[in-house]
Each structure stands twice: as C-alpha cells, then as structure tokens.
Amino acid sequence: MSGDVCIVGIGIHRFGRTDGLSGVDQGVFALREAMADAGVEWPQIQFAYGSSDAAGNPDTMVDRLGLTGVQFINVRNGCAAGGSALFSAQMAIKSGEFDLGVAVGFDKHPRGAFNALPAEYNLPDWYGEVGQMVTTQFFAAKIMRYMSLFGISQKTLGLVSEKAFRNAVHAPHAWRRQPVSLEEILEAPLVSDPYTKYMFCSPAEGGVALILASEKKARELGKPLIRLKAATMRTRPPASFEVFAPSVDVVADDTAPRGTASRIASADAYRLAGIGPGDIDVAQLQDTEVGAELMHMAENGFCADGEQEQWLAEGRTDINGALPVNTDGGCLACGEPIGASGLRQVYENVVQLRGNGGGRQVPNAPKTAYSHVYGAPGVSAVTILER
C-alpha cells in the first residue's frame, strides 16, 4: 500500500448516562453516524475492530448492521482498548489487504467505581483486601509523590478541572457541561487526598466510531485527507510506577524521568510521524484524574516534570494557549466508558482539524493533533493526525 491511512468518517453517541439504550445500541448509533459522514454503507466495510469492557461483545453489532460476513475482531485492553482497536485497524490497512474498515468502541458501566479484581492483574487477594484495587487511592498516592518531588500545588490540580468543565460547555457529546469555579473545585468534598470530587472522572456510557481508509480509497470517496501519521501501543518498561503496581522500584535518582509505557509510545509516535512535541497544535491526554493530565504532559514530551505549575498558571493548555489540551473536557467532563474513551480523543482531534469545534475550536487552523491513552497495568497508545 502506498500513502497514509486516513480517517474519512467519524461518529459519536454522547457520553454520560443514557437510560434505555444498551452499550451496543450506542455503538451502532456512532457507527451509522460515521458511515454517513464518510458516505459509505455497511456492505462496503471490509473489516472492523471493536472495543468494549463491560457492555458485551462488539461483534454482535452485525445483528443490527447486517450479516455481510465481515471480519470483526473484539479488542479488550483496559483503558487503552479503544486506542488498541484503532492501532489494529490502521495496521490492517497498512498491510495492503484492506482499504476500508472500522474502529468502533462503546461501553455502559454500572454506577460507582470500577470493580477491578486482583486475579485479573496477576496480584494476590490481599492486594484487594487492603484496598489497593480502588484506583482513586492509587492515583492519589501517585500524585502526592509527584507533587512532593516536583513542586506541584493543589491549586494547579484545580486549574485542570476548571479548564475541563469550561471546555465541555461547548462539546455536545460531553457529559458534564456546566462550568465549575476553581473555588468550588478546591473546597469540594475530599475523595482521596489531595483529590476532591471534581478531580476524578466517572465511569460512564458512550460510543465512538471511526472509518479508516487507504489514501487511494479516501481520494475516491472525495474526503478531506486527515492522515493518521502515527499509531503506537506499548507496555510498561522496568522501574515504572503503574496502576496496580504492588511497589515502587528504588532507583539511583528519584527525580530523573522514569520509563513508562506512555514515554515509549510517545517517542515511537514522534519517530514514525517525523515530528516532535513542538510541532503539535492540539493534544488530548489521558485524564482519568487531574494529576494524570499533568504527569502525561511531561511523559508525552510537552514539558519537563515540574513545569506544569507554570504552564497551568499561564493558561498554556487553554483553548487559546500554546498547546490546547483536552479541548472537549477530556475524561473529567466526558466520563470514561473504557471501550470508547480512546476513540473519543481521536474523534475530537478530527473535529479540530476539520475546524468544526465551534466554541471550543482551537484557533489558527491546527494542522497536527495528538492523542494519548493510558491504562492498567501500564499500557499506552498514542496517535498523531495531520491534515
């Protein structure tokens, strides 16, 4: 195959809570919207990769879409499931075997925190019995350590939340679309110190679909070329400190950057795209909690550890800033239906590159867009788009 893999159609079912609709219903809605956007019909689709964690097998969607015999592969990979589905789909087109396919994801999580089990992560039962499977506690412990090492204040944590809810006002697919003041965020009930209730995302519902095509097929369809310049997926290296890690490895210099799945995936993505962090115009970074966005700014190469304090104070990650981050409110405002969340980031980047963001549109016609997703027990996926 010559040329780039292109995204020619996008569709989304709004995130949040939708009583009366299953996760599959929401996935089908998003996929039909994406096919209409691309100007194609289901019988033309040559393959599909689908991601869901708690709402059933994505390949059952064929009952609704049509029994065409299409190759449909289910993907489950924690919070990186959607990004992994997209990675697999673009590899299928890159192979030259296909020129039109789908990455689709959906989920419908029950209310409350994720119910992760130790055995699923090769951990002993005691790890759960002492409360360490409760991710809010792990994330709080991790950011406390990071704040101590690099001088990040709780006010900066609050600024991340404030930005998320402010951006989401203009995102029709977001769940929490009301602005929340910094004062209210900081004075809200504490969940796990230093995080208040506005500093975590919630499990939710939603569906996203992306239609991928070879460059030749995209030109045949007459679509503006949104090129997928890089898609990477990596697992954790030694000495990283990840979700459900039973301990932190002792290293010679605790303030030196530790290797992480995100750092590896990010570096590989820049290499494949032939660009660097300074060339990115808009970014969607995993923000299951506010500290994740801050740490991932550094892990994806946009700043050094500790510089986030100044970045947030100066508004550099705002819509009109030097590097707008999480322009639709991210997981904090949209929630995190695991199967769909990573694809939502890419959906939002396509919206931005097309110039269709409305009140959340990044100015000056962005040309490059970056997305990053991270999940337990240390997996990460990164994409870079160009128009």
Coordinates of C-alpha atoms in Angstrom, one line a residue:
M1 CA 0.0 0.0 0.0
S2 CA 1.2 3.5 -0.8
G3 CA 0.3 6.6 1.0
D4 CA -1.1 7.2 4.5
V5 CA -4.0 5.7 6.4
C6 CA -6.7 8.3 6.5
I7 CA -9.8 8.9 8.8
V8 CA -12.7 9.5 6.4
G9 CA -15.7 9.3 8.8
I10 CA -16.4 9.9 12.5
G11 CA -19.4 9.3 14.7
I12 CA -20.3 9.6 18.4
H13 CA -23.1 8.8 20.8
R14 CA -23.0 11.3 23.6
F15 CA -21.2 10.3 26.8
G16 CA -22.8 10.2 30.2
R17 CA -25.9 8.2 31.2
T18 CA -28.4 7.2 28.6
D19 CA -31.2 5.1 30.2
G20 CA -33.0 2.7 27.9
L21 CA -30.1 2.3 25.5
S22 CA -27.5 -0.5 25.8
G23 CA -23.8 -0.1 25.0
V24 CA -24.3 -1.9 21.7
D25 CA -27.1 0.5 20.8
Q26 CA -24.7 3.4 21.4
G27 CA -22.0 1.8 19.3
V28 CA -24.4 1.1 16.5
F29 CA -25.6 4.8 16.6
A30 CA -22.0 6.0 16.4
L31 CA -21.1 3.6 13.6
R32 CA -24.1 4.6 11.5
E33 CA -23.2 8.3 12.0
A34 CA -19.6 7.6 11.0
M35 CA -20.6 5.8 7.8
A36 CA -23.0 8.6 6.9
D37 CA -20.1 11.1 7.4
A38 CA -17.8 9.0 5.2
G39 CA -20.5 8.4 2.6
V40 CA -20.3 4.6 2.7
E41 CA -22.6 1.8 3.6
W42 CA -22.1 -1.3 5.8
P43 CA -21.7 -3.8 2.9
Q44 CA -18.6 -1.7 1.8
I45 CA -16.9 -2.2 5.1
Q46 CA -14.2 -4.8 4.8
F47 CA -13.2 -5.3 8.5
A48 CA -13.9 -4.0 12.0
Y49 CA -12.1 -3.9 15.3
G50 CA -14.4 -3.2 18.2
S51 CA -13.7 -2.5 21.9
S52 CA -15.8 -2.8 25.0
D53 CA -15.1 -3.7 28.6
A54 CA -18.4 -4.1 30.3
A55 CA -21.2 -3.9 27.7
G56 CA -20.9 -7.1 25.6
N57 CA -19.0 -8.2 22.6
P58 CA -18.8 -5.6 19.8
D59 CA -19.1 -8.2 17.0
T60 CA -22.7 -8.7 18.0
M61 CA -23.3 -5.3 16.3
V62 CA -23.6 -7.2 13.0
D63 CA -27.1 -8.3 14.0
R64 CA -28.2 -4.6 13.7
L65 CA -25.9 -3.6 10.8
G66 CA -26.2 -6.5 8.5
L67 CA -24.9 -10.1 8.2
T68 CA -22.4 -9.4 5.5
G69 CA -19.8 -11.9 6.8
V70 CA -17.4 -9.1 7.6
Q71 CA -14.2 -9.8 9.6
F72 CA -14.9 -8.4 13.1
I73 CA -12.4 -8.7 15.9
N74 CA -13.1 -7.8 19.5
V75 CA -10.4 -5.9 21.4
R76 CA -10.1 -5.7 25.2
N77 CA -7.1 -3.9 26.7
G78 CA -8.1 -2.0 29.8
C79 CA -8.4 1.8 29.4
A80 CA -6.2 1.5 26.2
A81 CA -8.8 -0.7 24.5
G82 CA -10.1 2.0 22.1
G83 CA -6.6 3.1 21.2
S84 CA -5.6 -0.6 20.6
A85 CA -8.6 -1.1 18.3
L86 CA -7.5 1.9 16.3
F87 CA -3.9 0.6 16.2
S88 CA -5.1 -2.7 14.9
A89 CA -7.4 -1.2 12.3
Q90 CA -4.7 1.0 10.8
M91 CA -2.3 -2.0 10.7
A92 CA -4.9 -3.9 8.7
I93 CA -4.9 -1.1 6.0
K94 CA -1.2 -0.7 6.2
S95 CA -0.8 -4.4 5.3
G96 CA -2.4 -3.7 1.9
E97 CA -5.0 -6.4 2.5
F98 CA -7.8 -3.9 3.0
D99 CA -8.7 -0.3 2.1
L100 CA -11.8 0.4 4.1
G101 CA -12.5 -0.5 7.7
V102 CA -13.8 0.5 11.1
A103 CA -12.6 1.1 14.6
V104 CA -15.6 1.2 17.0
G105 CA -15.9 1.3 20.8
F106 CA -18.6 1.6 23.3
D107 CA -19.3 0.9 27.0
K108 CA -22.0 1.1 29.6
H109 CA -20.5 0.9 33.1
P110 CA -22.6 0.5 36.2
R111 CA -22.6 3.4 38.6
G112 CA -19.7 3.6 41.1
A113 CA -16.0 2.9 40.8
F114 CA -14.6 0.3 38.5
N115 CA -14.7 -3.2 40.1
A116 CA -11.2 -4.5 39.2
L117 CA -10.2 -7.8 40.7
P118 CA -6.7 -8.7 41.8
A119 CA -6.6 -12.0 39.9
E120 CA -7.2 -10.2 36.6
Y121 CA -3.8 -8.5 37.1
N122 CA -1.9 -11.4 38.5
L123 CA -2.0 -10.0 42.0
P124 CA -2.7 -11.8 45.3
D125 CA -6.0 -11.4 47.1
W126 CA -4.5 -9.4 49.9
Y127 CA -3.8 -6.6 47.5
G128 CA -7.5 -6.1 47.1
E129 CA -8.4 -6.8 50.7
V130 CA -6.3 -3.8 51.9
G131 CA -8.0 -1.5 49.4
Q132 CA -5.3 -1.1 46.7
M133 CA -7.6 -2.1 43.9
V134 CA -9.5 1.1 44.5
T135 CA -7.9 3.3 41.8
T136 CA -8.8 6.6 43.4
Q137 CA -6.4 5.7 46.3
F138 CA -3.6 4.7 43.9
F139 CA -3.9 7.8 41.8
A140 CA -3.9 10.0 44.9
A141 CA -0.8 8.3 46.3
K142 CA 0.9 8.7 42.9
I143 CA 0.2 12.4 42.6
M144 CA 1.1 13.1 46.2
R145 CA 4.5 11.6 45.5
Y146 CA 4.8 13.6 42.2
M147 CA 3.7 16.9 43.9
S148 CA 6.4 16.4 46.6
L149 CA 9.1 15.6 44.0
F150 CA 8.3 18.4 41.6
G151 CA 6.6 21.2 43.5
I152 CA 3.0 20.9 42.1
S153 CA 0.3 22.7 44.1
Q154 CA -3.2 21.6 44.8
K155 CA -4.3 24.9 43.0
T156 CA -2.8 23.6 39.8
L157 CA -4.8 20.4 40.2
G158 CA -7.9 22.5 40.5
L159 CA -7.0 24.5 37.4
V160 CA -7.0 21.3 35.3
S161 CA -10.6 20.6 36.4
E162 CA -11.7 24.1 35.9
K163 CA -10.4 24.0 32.3
A164 CA -12.1 20.7 31.6
F165 CA -15.5 21.8 32.6
R166 CA -15.1 25.2 30.8
N167 CA -14.2 23.4 27.6
A168 CA -17.0 20.9 27.9
V169 CA -19.7 23.6 27.8
H170 CA -19.0 23.7 24.0
A171 CA -18.8 19.9 23.4
P172 CA -22.3 18.4 22.6
H173 CA -21.0 14.9 23.3
A174 CA -19.7 15.7 26.8
W175 CA -21.4 14.6 30.0
R176 CA -20.7 17.4 32.5
R177 CA -21.3 20.6 30.6
Q178 CA -21.6 23.2 33.4
P179 CA -18.6 25.3 34.3
V180 CA -17.3 24.9 37.9
S181 CA -15.3 27.6 39.6
L182 CA -11.8 27.0 41.0
E183 CA -13.0 27.8 44.5
E184 CA -15.8 25.2 44.3
I185 CA -13.4 22.6 43.0
L186 CA -10.9 23.1 45.7
E187 CA -13.5 23.3 48.5
A188 CA -15.5 20.2 47.4
P189 CA -15.5 17.1 49.5
L190 CA -12.2 15.3 49.6
V191 CA -12.2 11.8 48.0
S192 CA -8.6 10.7 48.3
D193 CA -6.2 13.4 49.4
P194 CA -5.3 15.7 47.6
Y195 CA -8.2 15.0 45.2
T196 CA -11.7 16.4 45.6
K197 CA -14.7 15.0 43.9
Y198 CA -14.3 17.3 40.9
M199 CA -10.8 16.0 40.2
F200 CA -11.8 12.4 39.1
C201 CA -13.6 11.3 36.1
S202 CA -16.5 8.8 36.4
P203 CA -17.2 5.6 34.6
A204 CA -19.9 6.3 32.1
E205 CA -21.5 5.3 28.8
G206 CA -21.0 6.3 25.2
G207 CA -19.9 5.1 21.8
V208 CA -17.5 6.3 19.1
A209 CA -16.7 5.0 15.6
L210 CA -14.0 5.9 13.1
I211 CA -14.0 4.9 9.4
L212 CA -10.4 4.3 8.2
A213 CA -9.3 4.2 4.5
S214 CA -6.2 3.9 2.4
E215 CA -5.2 7.2 0.9
K216 CA -6.3 5.9 -2.5
K217 CA -9.7 5.0 -1.2
A218 CA -10.0 8.3 0.7
R219 CA -9.4 10.2 -2.6
E220 CA -12.0 8.0 -4.3
L221 CA -14.5 9.0 -1.6
G222 CA -13.7 12.7 -2.1
K223 CA -13.0 13.3 1.5
P224 CA -10.6 15.8 3.0
L225 CA -7.4 13.9 4.0
I226 CA -7.0 13.6 7.7
R227 CA -3.9 11.4 7.8
L228 CA -3.0 9.0 10.6
K229 CA 0.7 9.7 10.6
A230 CA 1.4 7.5 13.7
A231 CA -0.4 5.0 15.9
T232 CA 1.6 3.2 18.6
M233 CA 0.8 1.0 21.5
R234 CA 3.3 0.0 24.2
T235 CA 3.5 -1.8 27.5
R236 CA 5.5 -0.8 30.6
P237 CA 9.3 -0.9 31.0
P238 CA 11.3 -1.7 34.2
A239 CA 11.0 0.7 37.2
S240 CA 7.8 2.3 36.0
F241 CA 5.1 3.1 38.7
E242 CA 1.8 2.0 37.3
V243 CA -1.8 1.3 38.3
F244 CA -2.0 -1.8 40.5
A245 CA 1.8 -1.8 41.0
P246 CA 2.5 -3.5 44.3
S247 CA 5.6 -1.4 45.0
V248 CA 7.8 1.3 43.6
D249 CA 11.3 0.3 42.4
V250 CA 14.2 2.0 44.1
V251 CA 16.3 3.9 41.5
A252 CA 19.5 6.0 41.8
D253 CA 17.8 9.3 41.1
D254 CA 14.1 9.5 42.0
T255 CA 13.7 12.9 40.3
A256 CA 15.0 11.6 36.9
P257 CA 12.3 10.6 34.4
R258 CA 11.2 7.1 34.9
G259 CA 10.5 4.9 32.0
T260 CA 6.8 4.5 31.3
A261 CA 4.6 2.9 28.7
S262 CA 3.5 6.5 27.7
R263 CA 7.0 7.7 27.2
I264 CA 7.8 4.7 24.9
A265 CA 4.6 5.0 22.9
S266 CA 5.1 8.8 22.6
A267 CA 8.7 8.6 21.5
D268 CA 7.8 5.9 18.9
A269 CA 4.9 8.0 17.6
Y270 CA 7.1 11.1 17.1
R271 CA 9.6 9.0 15.3
L272 CA 7.0 7.5 13.0
A273 CA 5.4 10.9 12.2
G274 CA 8.8 12.6 11.7
I275 CA 7.9 15.4 14.0
G276 CA 8.4 16.4 17.7
P277 CA 6.3 17.7 20.6
G278 CA 6.8 21.3 19.5
D279 CA 5.1 20.6 16.2
I280 CA 1.8 19.5 17.8
D281 CA -1.1 22.1 17.6
V282 CA -3.7 20.3 19.9
A283 CA -3.5 17.4 22.3
Q284 CA -5.9 15.0 24.0
L285 CA -4.2 13.4 27.0
Q286 CA -5.5 10.7 29.4
D287 CA -7.0 12.5 32.4
T288 CA -8.8 9.9 34.5
E289 CA -7.9 12.3 37.2
V290 CA -6.3 15.8 37.1
G291 CA -2.9 14.6 38.1
A292 CA -2.8 12.2 35.1
E293 CA -3.1 15.1 32.7
L294 CA -0.2 16.9 34.4
M295 CA 2.0 13.9 34.5
H296 CA 1.2 12.9 31.0
M297 CA 2.1 16.4 29.7
A298 CA 5.7 15.5 30.8
E299 CA 5.6 11.9 29.7
N300 CA 4.5 12.8 26.2
G301 CA 7.3 15.3 25.8
F302 CA 5.4 18.6 26.0
C303 CA 7.2 19.9 29.2
A304 CA 9.6 18.8 31.9
D305 CA 8.5 17.4 35.2
G306 CA 7.6 20.4 37.4
E307 CA 7.0 22.9 34.6
Q308 CA 3.2 22.1 34.7
E309 CA 2.8 24.6 37.6
Q310 CA 3.8 27.5 35.3
W311 CA 2.0 26.1 32.3
L312 CA -1.3 26.0 34.0
A313 CA -0.8 29.4 35.7
E314 CA -0.1 31.0 32.4
G315 CA -3.0 29.2 30.6
R316 CA -0.8 27.5 28.1
T317 CA -3.1 24.5 27.9
D318 CA -6.3 26.6 27.4
I319 CA -8.1 26.6 24.0
N320 CA -6.2 29.8 23.1
G321 CA -3.0 28.7 24.7
A322 CA 0.3 27.5 23.2
L323 CA -0.8 23.8 23.4
P324 CA -4.6 23.3 23.9
V325 CA -5.1 20.1 25.9
N326 CA -8.4 18.1 26.2
T327 CA -10.4 20.5 24.2
D328 CA -13.7 18.7 24.8
G329 CA -13.2 18.4 28.5
G330 CA -11.4 15.0 28.4
C331 CA -12.4 12.2 30.7
L332 CA -13.0 14.6 33.5
A333 CA -16.0 16.1 31.7
C334 CA -17.0 13.2 29.4
G335 CA -16.5 10.3 31.7
E336 CA -14.6 7.2 30.7
P337 CA -16.6 4.4 29.0
I338 CA -13.5 2.3 28.6
G339 CA -14.2 0.9 25.1
A340 CA -14.9 4.3 23.6
S341 CA -12.7 6.7 25.5
G342 CA -9.5 6.5 23.5
L343 CA -11.5 6.8 20.2
R344 CA -13.3 9.9 21.6
Q345 CA -9.9 11.6 21.8
V346 CA -9.3 10.9 18.1
Y347 CA -12.8 11.9 17.2
E348 CA -12.2 15.2 18.9
N349 CA -8.9 15.7 17.1
V350 CA -10.6 15.1 13.7
V351 CA -13.3 17.7 14.7
Q352 CA -10.5 20.2 15.5
L353 CA -8.5 19.5 12.3
R354 CA -11.7 20.0 10.2
G355 CA -12.4 23.3 12.0
N356 CA -15.7 22.2 13.4
G357 CA -15.1 22.7 17.1
G358 CA -17.5 25.7 17.5
G359 CA -16.9 27.4 20.8
R360 CA -14.1 25.0 21.7
Q361 CA -12.3 25.3 18.3
V362 CA -8.6 25.8 18.5
P363 CA -7.7 29.0 16.6
N364 CA -5.3 29.4 13.6
A365 CA -6.4 26.2 11.8
P366 CA -4.5 23.5 13.6
K367 CA -2.6 21.1 11.3
T368 CA -1.4 18.4 13.7
A369 CA -3.3 16.7 16.6
Y370 CA -2.0 14.3 19.2
S371 CA -3.9 11.8 21.4
H372 CA -2.7 9.6 24.3
V373 CA -4.5 7.0 26.3
Y374 CA -3.2 5.1 29.3
G375 CA -4.5 2.1 31.3
A376 CA -3.8 -0.6 33.8
P377 CA -1.4 -2.3 34.4
G378 CA 0.8 0.0 32.4
V379 CA -0.3 0.2 28.7
S380 CA -0.4 3.2 26.5
A381 CA -1.5 4.1 23.0
V382 CA -0.7 7.3 21.0
T383 CA -1.8 8.7 17.7
I384 CA -0.7 11.7 15.7
L385 CA -3.0 13.1 13.0
E386 CA -2.2 15.6 10.3
R387 CA -4.3 17.4 7.7

